[in-house]
mmCIF file of C-alpha atoms in Angstrom:
data_model
loop_
_atom_site.group_PDB
_atom_site.id
_atom_site.type_symbol
_atom_site.label_atom_id
_atom_site.label_comp_id
_atom_site.label_asym_id
_atom_site.label_seq_id
_atom_site.Cartn_x
_atom_site.Cartn_y
_atom_site.Cartn_z
ATOM 1 C CA MET A 1 65.458 -143.633 -93.126
ATOM 2 C CA THR A 2 62.366 -145.711 -93.935
ATOM 3 C CA SER A 3 60.474 -142.599 -95.014
ATOM 4 C CA GLU A 4 63.325 -141.689 -97.347
ATOM 5 C CA LEU A 5 63.432 -145.180 -98.837
ATOM 6 C CA THR A 6 59.690 -145.478 -99.375
ATOM 7 C CA GLY A 7 58.950 -141.879 -100.283
ATOM 8 C CA LEU A 8 56.100 -141.877 -97.769
ATOM 9 C CA PRO A 9 55.730 -139.281 -94.999
ATOM 10 C CA VAL A 10 55.200 -142.010 -92.386
ATOM 11 C CA ALA A 11 56.388 -145.582 -92.620
ATOM 12 C CA ASN A 12 55.529 -148.376 -90.216
ATOM 13 C CA ALA A 13 56.942 -151.451 -91.860
ATOM 14 C CA SER A 14 59.794 -153.755 -91.074
ATOM 15 C CA LEU A 15 62.709 -153.770 -93.472
ATOM 16 C CA LEU A 16 63.421 -157.360 -92.552
ATOM 17 C CA ASP A 17 63.108 -160.296 -94.890
ATOM 18 C CA GLU A 18 59.904 -162.332 -95.169
ATOM 19 C CA ALA A 19 61.138 -165.185 -92.975
ATOM 20 C CA THR A 20 62.090 -162.885 -90.109
ATOM 21 C CA ALA A 21 58.819 -160.974 -90.435
ATOM 22 C CA ALA A 22 56.878 -164.257 -90.160
ATOM 23 C CA ALA A 23 58.826 -165.236 -87.047
ATOM 24 C CA GLU A 24 58.132 -161.809 -85.538
ATOM 25 C CA ALA A 25 54.431 -162.301 -86.262
ATOM 26 C CA MET A 26 54.544 -165.619 -84.455
ATOM 27 C CA HIS A 27 56.225 -163.969 -81.473
ATOM 28 C CA LEU A 28 53.595 -161.211 -81.454
ATOM 29 C CA CYS A 29 50.804 -163.803 -81.450
ATOM 30 C CA GLN A 30 52.451 -165.570 -78.527
ATOM 31 C CA ASN A 31 52.621 -162.319 -76.569
ATOM 32 C CA VAL A 32 48.927 -161.650 -77.196
ATOM 33 C CA LYS A 33 47.786 -165.205 -76.354
ATOM 34 C CA PRO A 34 50.474 -166.691 -74.083
ATOM 35 C CA ASP A 35 48.302 -169.678 -73.179
ATOM 36 C CA ARG A 36 48.416 -170.955 -76.767
ATOM 37 C CA ASN A 37 51.368 -172.904 -78.079
ATOM 38 C CA VAL A 38 50.443 -173.822 -81.654
ATOM 39 C CA PHE A 39 51.295 -171.739 -84.698
ATOM 40 C CA PHE A 40 50.455 -172.955 -88.196
ATOM 41 C CA VAL A 41 52.660 -172.199 -91.188
ATOM 42 C CA SER A 42 51.512 -173.173 -94.652
ATOM 43 C CA GLU A 43 53.601 -175.696 -96.521
ATOM 44 C CA LYS A 44 53.288 -173.292 -99.463
ATOM 45 C CA CYS A 45 55.549 -170.771 -97.735
ATOM 46 C CA HIS A 46 59.136 -170.440 -98.857
ATOM 47 C CA PRO A 47 61.392 -173.026 -97.199
ATOM 48 C CA GLN A 48 63.431 -170.311 -95.480
ATOM 49 C CA THR A 49 60.251 -168.865 -93.953
ATOM 50 C CA ILE A 50 59.286 -172.246 -92.550
ATOM 51 C CA GLU A 51 62.777 -172.900 -91.173
ATOM 52 C CA VAL A 52 63.230 -169.503 -89.516
ATOM 53 C CA THR A 53 59.788 -169.782 -87.925
ATOM 54 C CA ARG A 54 60.561 -173.329 -86.756
ATOM 55 C CA THR A 55 63.906 -172.249 -85.297
ATOM 56 C CA ARG A 56 62.372 -169.321 -83.435
ATOM 57 C CA ALA A 57 59.612 -171.573 -82.084
ATOM 58 C CA ARG A 58 62.217 -174.007 -80.740
ATOM 59 C CA ARG A 59 64.136 -171.193 -79.082
ATOM 60 C CA TRP A 60 60.957 -169.870 -77.505
ATOM 61 C CA ALA A 61 59.953 -173.336 -76.275
ATOM 62 C CA SER A 62 63.367 -173.927 -74.715
ATOM 63 C CA ARG A 63 62.898 -170.822 -72.537
ATOM 64 C CA LEU A 64 59.822 -172.250 -70.844
#
């Protein structure tokens, strides 16, 4: 489906919104460096990006 939408023979991109993609990036970083627990988000990001990332970080922290 992604190939049809983009017109490219191979597509490796999320179709999710920016905020969810940022939260996924944070999760990926945590999986790569599990001993680190700080993730910086610029105040220049869209408010929804900051809030989704913050919410996901809280959920992750509550699992520890």
